[in-house]
PDB file of C-alpha atoms in Angstrom:
ATOM      1  CA  GLY A  13      -1.313  18.435   8.252  1.00  0.00           C
ATOM      2  CA  SER A  14      -3.296  19.477   5.226  1.00  0.00           C
ATOM      3  CA  GLY A  15      -2.095  16.673   3.008  1.00  0.00           C
ATOM      4  CA  MET A  16       0.105  13.614   2.551  1.00  0.00           C
ATOM      5  CA  THR A  17       3.873  14.066   2.449  1.00  0.00           C
ATOM      6  CA  MET A  18       5.970  11.921   0.101  1.00  0.00           C
ATOM      7  CA  THR A  19       8.758  10.738   2.420  1.00  0.00           C
ATOM      8  CA  ASN A  20      10.264   7.860   0.455  1.00  0.00           C
ATOM      9  CA  TYR A  21       9.789   6.878  -3.156  1.00  0.00           C
ATOM     10  CA  TYR A  22      11.260   5.346  -6.270  1.00  0.00           C
ATOM     11  CA  GLY A  23       9.902   5.806  -9.784  1.00  0.00           C
ATOM     12  CA  VAL A  24       6.684   7.551  -8.697  1.00  0.00           C
ATOM     13  CA  GLU A  25       4.635  10.038 -10.704  1.00  0.00           C
ATOM     14  CA  VAL A  26       2.061  12.472  -9.313  1.00  0.00           C
ATOM     15  CA  SER A  27      -0.768  14.486 -10.849  1.00  0.00           C
ATOM     16  CA  ARG A  28      -2.105  17.794  -9.506  1.00  0.00           C
ATOM     17  CA  ASP A  29      -4.833  18.241 -12.121  1.00  0.00           C
ATOM     18  CA  GLY A  30      -7.115  15.337 -11.347  1.00  0.00           C
ATOM     19  CA  GLY A  31      -5.103  12.738 -13.286  1.00  0.00           C
ATOM     20  CA  LYS A  32      -4.837  14.580 -16.624  1.00  0.00           C
ATOM     21  CA  THR A  33      -1.057  15.060 -16.583  1.00  0.00           C
ATOM     22  CA  PHE A  34       1.647  13.371 -14.488  1.00  0.00           C
ATOM     23  CA  GLY A  35       5.165  14.402 -13.500  1.00  0.00           C
ATOM     24  CA  PRO A  36       7.951  12.843 -11.375  1.00  0.00           C
ATOM     25  CA  ALA A  37       7.518  13.004  -7.597  1.00  0.00           C
ATOM     26  CA  LYS A  38       9.946  15.206  -5.646  1.00  0.00           C
ATOM     27  CA  PRO A  39      11.198  14.828  -2.049  1.00  0.00           C
ATOM     28  CA  GLY A  40       8.753  16.344   0.420  1.00  0.00           C
ATOM     29  CA  ASP A  41       5.940  16.640  -2.137  1.00  0.00           C
ATOM     30  CA  ILE A  42       2.644  17.315  -0.363  1.00  0.00           C
ATOM     31  CA  LEU A  43      -0.344  15.620  -1.971  1.00  0.00           C
ATOM     32  CA  ARG A  44      -3.781  17.072  -1.385  1.00  0.00           C
ATOM     33  CA  GLN A  45      -7.387  16.218  -2.083  1.00  0.00           C
ATOM     34  CA  SER A  46      -7.973  15.191  -5.744  1.00  0.00           C
ATOM     35  CA  ASP A  47      -4.239  14.557  -6.407  1.00  0.00           C
ATOM     36  CA  HIS A  48      -3.213  11.259  -8.040  1.00  0.00           C
ATOM     37  CA  VAL A  49      -0.256   8.897  -7.516  1.00  0.00           C
ATOM     38  CA  SER A  50       0.937   6.458 -10.188  1.00  0.00           C
ATOM     39  CA  ASN A  51       3.587   3.769  -9.625  1.00  0.00           C
ATOM     40  CA  GLY A  52       5.140   1.780 -12.458  1.00  0.00           C
ATOM     41  CA  TYR A  53       6.905  -1.575 -12.401  1.00  0.00           C
ATOM     42  CA  ASP A  54       9.234  -1.984  -9.387  1.00  0.00           C
ATOM     43  CA  SER A  55       8.438   1.537  -8.130  1.00  0.00           C
ATOM     44  CA  ARG A  56       7.176   2.311  -4.637  1.00  0.00           C
ATOM     45  CA  ALA A  57       6.214   5.185  -2.372  1.00  0.00           C
ATOM     46  CA  LEU A  58       5.748   6.004   1.303  1.00  0.00           C
ATOM     47  CA  LEU A  59       3.272   8.752   2.193  1.00  0.00           C
ATOM     48  CA  ASP A  60       2.950  10.270   5.666  1.00  0.00           C
ATOM     49  CA  PHE A  61      -0.377  11.835   6.645  1.00  0.00           C
ATOM     50  CA  GLY A  62       0.264  12.878  10.236  1.00  0.00           C
ATOM     51  CA  TYR A  63      -1.793  10.244  12.039  1.00  0.00           C
ATOM     52  CA  GLY A  64      -0.413   7.389   9.964  1.00  0.00           C
ATOM     53  CA  SER A  65       1.435   6.283   6.849  1.00  0.00           C
ATOM     54  CA  LEU A  66       0.646   4.655   3.526  1.00  0.00           C
ATOM     55  CA  GLN A  67       2.944   2.354   1.571  1.00  0.00           C
ATOM     56  CA  VAL A  68       2.123   2.241  -2.127  1.00  0.00           C
ATOM     57  CA  GLY A  69       3.223  -0.869  -4.024  1.00  0.00           C
ATOM     58  CA  GLN A  70       4.371  -1.218  -7.618  1.00  0.00           C
ATOM     59  CA  MET A  71       1.919  -1.015 -10.531  1.00  0.00           C
ATOM     60  CA  THR A  72      -0.491   0.997  -8.374  1.00  0.00           C
ATOM     61  CA  GLN A  73      -2.712   3.947  -9.246  1.00  0.00           C
ATOM     62  CA  LEU A  74      -4.656   5.874  -6.629  1.00  0.00           C
ATOM     63  CA  SER A  75      -6.257   9.235  -5.971  1.00  0.00           C
ATOM     64  CA  ILE A  76      -6.904  11.170  -2.766  1.00  0.00           C
ATOM     65  CA  ASP A  77     -10.683  11.582  -2.782  1.00  0.00           C
ATOM     66  CA  ARG A  78     -10.985  13.218   0.647  1.00  0.00           C
ATOM     67  CA  PHE A  79      -8.549  14.741   3.128  1.00  0.00           C
ATOM     68  CA  VAL A  80     -10.346  16.854   5.714  1.00  0.00           C
ATOM     69  CA  THR A  81      -9.679  17.773   9.352  1.00  0.00           C
ATOM     70  CA  ARG A  82     -12.512  19.104  11.473  1.00  0.00           C
ATOM     71  CA  ASP A  83     -12.884  19.243  15.281  1.00  0.00           C
ATOM     72  CA  GLN A  84     -10.087  16.763  16.060  1.00  0.00           C
ATOM     73  CA  LEU A  85     -11.416  14.342  13.427  1.00  0.00           C
ATOM     74  CA  THR A  86      -9.287  13.687  10.366  1.00  0.00           C
ATOM     75  CA  LYS A  87     -11.007  11.885   7.518  1.00  0.00           C
ATOM     76  CA  THR A  88      -8.983  10.475   4.646  1.00  0.00           C
ATOM     77  CA  GLN A  89     -10.410   8.525   1.731  1.00  0.00           C
ATOM     78  CA  LEU A  90      -8.373   7.092  -1.123  1.00  0.00           C
ATOM     79  CA  PHE A  91      -9.633   5.570  -4.348  1.00  0.00           C
ATOM     80  CA  LEU A  92      -7.498   2.596  -5.432  1.00  0.00           C
ATOM     81  CA  ARG A  93      -7.805   2.134  -9.211  1.00  0.00           C
ATOM     82  CA  VAL A  94      -5.358  -0.764  -9.358  1.00  0.00           C
ATOM     83  CA  GLY A  95      -2.537  -2.213  -7.262  1.00  0.00           C
ATOM     84  CA  THR A  96      -1.734  -2.554  -3.555  1.00  0.00           C
ATOM     85  CA  VAL A  97      -1.513  -0.191  -0.587  1.00  0.00           C
ATOM     86  CA  GLN A  98      -0.702  -0.763   3.080  1.00  0.00           C
ATOM     87  CA  ALA A  99      -2.222   1.695   5.549  1.00  0.00           C
ATOM     88  CA  LYS A 100      -0.875   2.075   9.088  1.00  0.00           C
ATOM     89  CA  VAL A 101      -2.985   4.332  11.296  1.00  0.00           C
ATOM     90  CA  ARG A 102      -1.534   5.191  14.685  1.00  0.00           C
ATOM     91  CA  HIS A 103      -3.527   5.214  17.929  1.00  0.00           C
ATOM     92  CA  ASN A 104      -3.870   8.883  18.826  1.00  0.00           C
ATOM     93  CA  ALA A 105      -5.954  10.092  21.756  1.00  0.00           C
ATOM     94  CA  SER A 106      -6.066  13.728  20.601  1.00  0.00           C
ATOM     95  CA  ILE A 107      -6.965  13.063  16.947  1.00  0.00           C
ATOM     96  CA  ARG A 108      -9.596  10.604  15.791  1.00  0.00           C
ATOM     97  CA  GLY A 109      -8.387   9.359  12.466  1.00  0.00           C
ATOM     98  CA  ASP A 110     -10.764   7.739  10.019  1.00  0.00           C
ATOM     99  CA  PHE A 111      -8.844   6.264   7.090  1.00  0.00           C
ATOM    100  CA  SER A 112     -10.516   4.410   4.238  1.00  0.00           C
ATOM    101  CA  VAL A 113      -9.520   2.888   0.917  1.00  0.00           C
ATOM    102  CA  VAL A 114     -12.208   2.465  -1.737  1.00  0.00           C
ATOM    103  CA  THR A 115     -11.901   0.218  -4.809  1.00  0.00           C
ATOM    104  CA  PRO A 116     -14.529  -0.463  -7.505  1.00  0.00           C
ATOM    105  CA  THR A 117     -15.817  -3.397  -5.380  1.00  0.00           C
ATOM    106  CA  VAL A 118     -15.124  -2.582  -1.694  1.00  0.00           C
ATOM    107  CA  SER A 119     -14.720   0.142   0.913  1.00  0.00           C
ATOM    108  CA  ALA A 120     -12.242  -0.702   3.713  1.00  0.00           C
ATOM    109  CA  SER A 121     -11.359   1.384   6.760  1.00  0.00           C
ATOM    110  CA  VAL A 122      -9.003   1.377   9.737  1.00  0.00           C
ATOM    111  CA  ARG A 123      -8.909   3.379  12.958  1.00  0.00           C
ATOM    112  CA  GLY A 124      -5.649   2.936  14.847  1.00  0.00           C
ATOM    113  CA  SER A 125      -4.711  -0.292  13.056  1.00  0.00           C
ATOM    114  CA  GLU A 126      -3.099  -1.686   9.890  1.00  0.00           C
ATOM    115  CA  MET A 127      -4.473  -3.184   6.694  1.00  0.00           C
ATOM    116  CA  ILE A 128      -3.400  -4.080   3.173  1.00  0.00           C
ATOM    117  CA  VAL A 129      -5.847  -3.437   0.332  1.00  0.00           C
ATOM    118  CA  ALA A 130      -5.275  -4.775  -3.172  1.00  0.00           C
ATOM    119  CA  TYR A 131      -7.346  -4.464  -6.332  1.00  0.00           C
ATOM    120  CA  ASP A 132      -6.866  -6.325  -9.606  1.00  0.00           C
ATOM    121  CA  ASP A 133      -8.519  -4.382 -12.440  1.00  0.00           C
ATOM    122  CA  GLU A 134      -8.425  -7.418 -14.770  1.00  0.00           C
ATOM    123  CA  THR A 135     -10.340  -9.784 -12.470  1.00  0.00           C
ATOM    124  CA  ASN A 136     -12.268  -7.009 -10.673  1.00  0.00           C
ATOM    125  CA  VAL A 137     -11.292  -8.624  -7.344  1.00  0.00           C
ATOM    126  CA  SER A 138     -10.385  -6.701  -4.168  1.00  0.00           C
ATOM    127  CA  THR A 139      -8.700  -8.177  -1.101  1.00  0.00           C
ATOM    128  CA  VAL A 140      -8.561  -6.603   2.358  1.00  0.00           C
ATOM    129  CA  SER A 141      -6.054  -8.160   4.802  1.00  0.00           C
ATOM    130  CA  VAL A 142      -5.570  -7.038   8.406  1.00  0.00           C
ATOM    131  CA  THR A 143      -2.013  -7.006   9.750  1.00  0.00           C
ATOM    132  CA  GLU A 144      -2.715  -5.321  13.106  1.00  0.00           C
ATOM    133  CA  ASP A 145      -5.789  -5.025  15.356  1.00  0.00           C
ATOM    134  CA  LYS A 146      -8.874  -4.897  13.096  1.00  0.00           C
ATOM    135  CA  ALA A 147     -10.382  -3.288   9.999  1.00  0.00           C
ATOM    136  CA  PHE A 148     -13.847  -2.885   8.515  1.00  0.00           C
ATOM    137  CA  ALA A 149     -14.923  -3.731   4.972  1.00  0.00           C
ATOM    138  CA  LYS A 150     -18.120  -3.336   2.994  1.00  0.00           C
ATOM    139  CA  GLY A 151     -18.595  -4.653  -0.529  1.00  0.00           C
ATOM    140  CA  THR A 152     -20.491  -2.381  -2.912  1.00  0.00           C
ATOM    141  CA  ASN A 153     -23.508  -4.730  -2.620  1.00  0.00           C
ATOM    142  CA  ASP A 154     -23.146  -5.680   1.061  1.00  0.00           C
ATOM    143  CA  ALA A 155     -25.938  -4.668   3.427  1.00  0.00           C
ATOM    144  CA  ALA A 156     -23.573  -4.072   6.352  1.00  0.00           C
ATOM    145  CA  GLU A 157     -19.933  -3.541   7.213  1.00  0.00           C
ATOM    146  CA  ILE A 158     -17.856  -6.616   8.159  1.00  0.00           C
ATOM    147  CA  GLU A 159     -15.315  -6.518  10.971  1.00  0.00           C
ATOM    148  CA  ILE A 160     -12.037  -8.279  10.110  1.00  0.00           C
ATOM    149  CA  ALA A 161      -9.671  -9.400  12.868  1.00  0.00           C
ATOM    150  CA  GLU A 162      -5.865  -9.340  12.751  1.00  0.00           C
ATOM    151  CA  GLY A 163      -4.488 -12.151  10.589  1.00  0.00           C
ATOM    152  CA  TYR A 164      -7.697 -12.423   8.572  1.00  0.00           C
ATOM    153  CA  GLY A 165      -8.837 -11.096   5.201  1.00  0.00           C
ATOM    154  CA  VAL A 166     -11.816 -10.879   2.866  1.00  0.00           C
ATOM    155  CA  THR A 167     -12.159 -11.033  -0.909  1.00  0.00           C
ATOM    156  CA  VAL A 168     -14.720  -9.041  -2.878  1.00  0.00           C
ATOM    157  CA  GLY A 169     -15.314  -9.851  -6.527  1.00  0.00           C
ATOM    158  CA  ALA A 170     -17.472  -8.285  -9.226  1.00  0.00           C
ATOM    159  CA  SER A 171     -20.623  -9.283  -7.284  1.00  0.00           C
ATOM    160  CA  GLY A 172     -19.732  -6.594  -4.714  1.00  0.00           C
ATOM    161  CA  LYS A 173     -20.291  -9.054  -1.853  1.00  0.00           C
ATOM    162  CA  ALA A 174     -17.478  -9.791   0.610  1.00  0.00           C
ATOM    163  CA  THR A 175     -16.542 -13.352   1.559  1.00  0.00           C
ATOM    164  CA  ALA A 176     -16.572 -14.329   5.234  1.00  0.00           C
ATOM    165  CA  PRO A 177     -13.204 -13.417   6.830  1.00  0.00           C
ATOM    166  CA  GLU A 178     -10.605 -16.139   6.274  1.00  0.00           C
ATOM    167  CA  ARG A 179      -7.165 -16.603   7.756  1.00  0.00           C
ATOM    168  CA  SER A 180      -4.580 -14.845   5.590  1.00  0.00           C
ATOM    169  CA  LEU A 181      -2.095 -17.745   6.077  1.00  0.00           C
ATOM    170  CA  GLY A 182       0.874 -15.505   5.384  1.00  0.00           C
ATOM    171  CA  ALA A 183      -0.331 -14.879   1.817  1.00  0.00           C
ATOM    172  CA  VAL A 184      -0.591 -11.151   2.514  1.00  0.00           C
ATOM    173  CA  PRO A 185       1.164  -9.237  -0.310  1.00  0.00           C
ATOM    174  CA  SER A 186       3.669  -7.330   1.825  1.00  0.00           C
ATOM    175  CA  ILE A 187       5.252  -4.199   0.394  1.00  0.00           C
ATOM    176  CA  ASP A 188       8.952  -3.657   0.943  1.00  0.00           C
ATOM    177  CA  LEU A 189      10.062  -0.122   0.130  1.00  0.00           C
ATOM    178  CA  ARG A 190      13.698  -1.137  -0.102  1.00  0.00           C
ATOM    179  CA  GLN A 191      13.494  -3.996  -2.570  1.00  0.00           C
ATOM    180  CA  SER A 192      10.932  -6.077  -4.356  1.00  0.00           C
ATOM    181  CA  PRO A 193      11.079  -9.867  -3.676  1.00  0.00           C
ATOM    182  CA  LEU A 194      12.286 -10.398  -7.249  1.00  0.00           C
ATOM    183  CA  ALA A 195      15.143  -7.923  -6.764  1.00  0.00           C
ATOM    184  CA  ILE A 196      16.103  -9.564  -3.447  1.00  0.00           C
ATOM    185  CA  GLY A 197      16.069 -12.978  -5.155  1.00  0.00           C
ATOM    186  CA  LEU A 198      18.314 -11.717  -7.956  1.00  0.00           C
ATOM    187  CA  VAL A 199      20.723 -10.083  -5.484  1.00  0.00           C
ATOM    188  CA  LEU A 200      20.938 -13.323  -3.470  1.00  0.00           C
ATOM    189  CA  LEU A 201      21.470 -15.335  -6.646  1.00  0.00           C
ATOM    190  CA  ALA A 202      24.236 -12.966  -7.765  1.00  0.00           C
ATOM    191  CA  ALA A 203      25.879 -13.114  -4.301  1.00  0.00           C
ATOM    192  CA  LEU A 204      25.769 -16.926  -4.250  1.00  0.00           C
ATOM    193  CA  THR A 205      27.209 -17.051  -7.774  1.00  0.00           C
ATOM    194  CA  ILE A 206      30.090 -14.736  -6.781  1.00  0.00           C
ATOM    195  CA  VAL A 207      30.781 -16.822  -3.645  1.00  0.00           C
ATOM    196  CA  GLY A 208      30.687 -19.984  -5.761  1.00  0.00           C
ATOM    197  CA  ILE A 209      33.157 -18.568  -8.296  1.00  0.00           C
ATOM    198  CA  ALA A 210      35.469 -17.340  -5.504  1.00  0.00           C
ATOM    199  CA  LEU A 211      35.421 -20.753  -3.823  1.00  0.00           C
ATOM    200  CA  ALA A 212      36.081 -22.504  -7.144  1.00  0.00           C
ATOM    201  CA  ILE A 213      39.091 -20.220  -7.855  1.00  0.00           C
ATOM    202  CA  ARG A 214      40.411 -20.791  -4.322  1.00  0.00           C
ATOM    203  CA  HIS A 215      39.950 -24.544  -4.655  1.00  0.00           C
ATOM    204  CA  ARG A 216      41.804 -24.585  -7.990  1.00  0.00           C
ATOM    205  CA  ARG A 217      44.640 -22.483  -6.532  1.00  0.00           C
ATOM    206  CA  SER A 218      45.005 -24.687  -3.445  1.00  0.00           C
ATOM    207  CA  GLY A 219      44.844 -27.783  -5.639  1.00  0.00           C
ATOM    208  CA  ARG A 220      47.929 -26.777  -7.592  1.00  0.00           C
TER     209      ARG A 220
END
């Protein structure tokens, strides 16, 4: 395809003029090079780009810097201004997909694998965590690219130098398109409260 298709979203805004003006996303919106995506609190998006998909977490702003297909090679580069994205790139023998996410401190890429990239604009810290196979990361001041294995991650601060890969220890900020953890917690709390009230009423009735 010639762009990214918005397949699932909630509370997402897109810009077609390089980030000057934003409007609500619509089903099937196709985002192209230089378009921007902005997610507010508790909003989320799923973008499909043919050879993979991108989940965009809440409080995230990104732009599509490059989206080009040439001679069976598709190159996609996103700039992550703030927030969290999860990229899943499928293994495809006919198309070589090169997918990268750039933040102010790191450039991270995957080829037929999965990674989560997060950037905090207040601390100027980026994290790259690999959830399947492997990814590659290079801090803005690193001499060479670092290979990160599945289950590992690196942190890159304002120095622009990546840490040695460390085990993620389940601290990977997963993105759930259906509900945020807070919303799930509140729903569970409400359900338990309702069950508790129902049991109390039943107990009082049977006690009479």
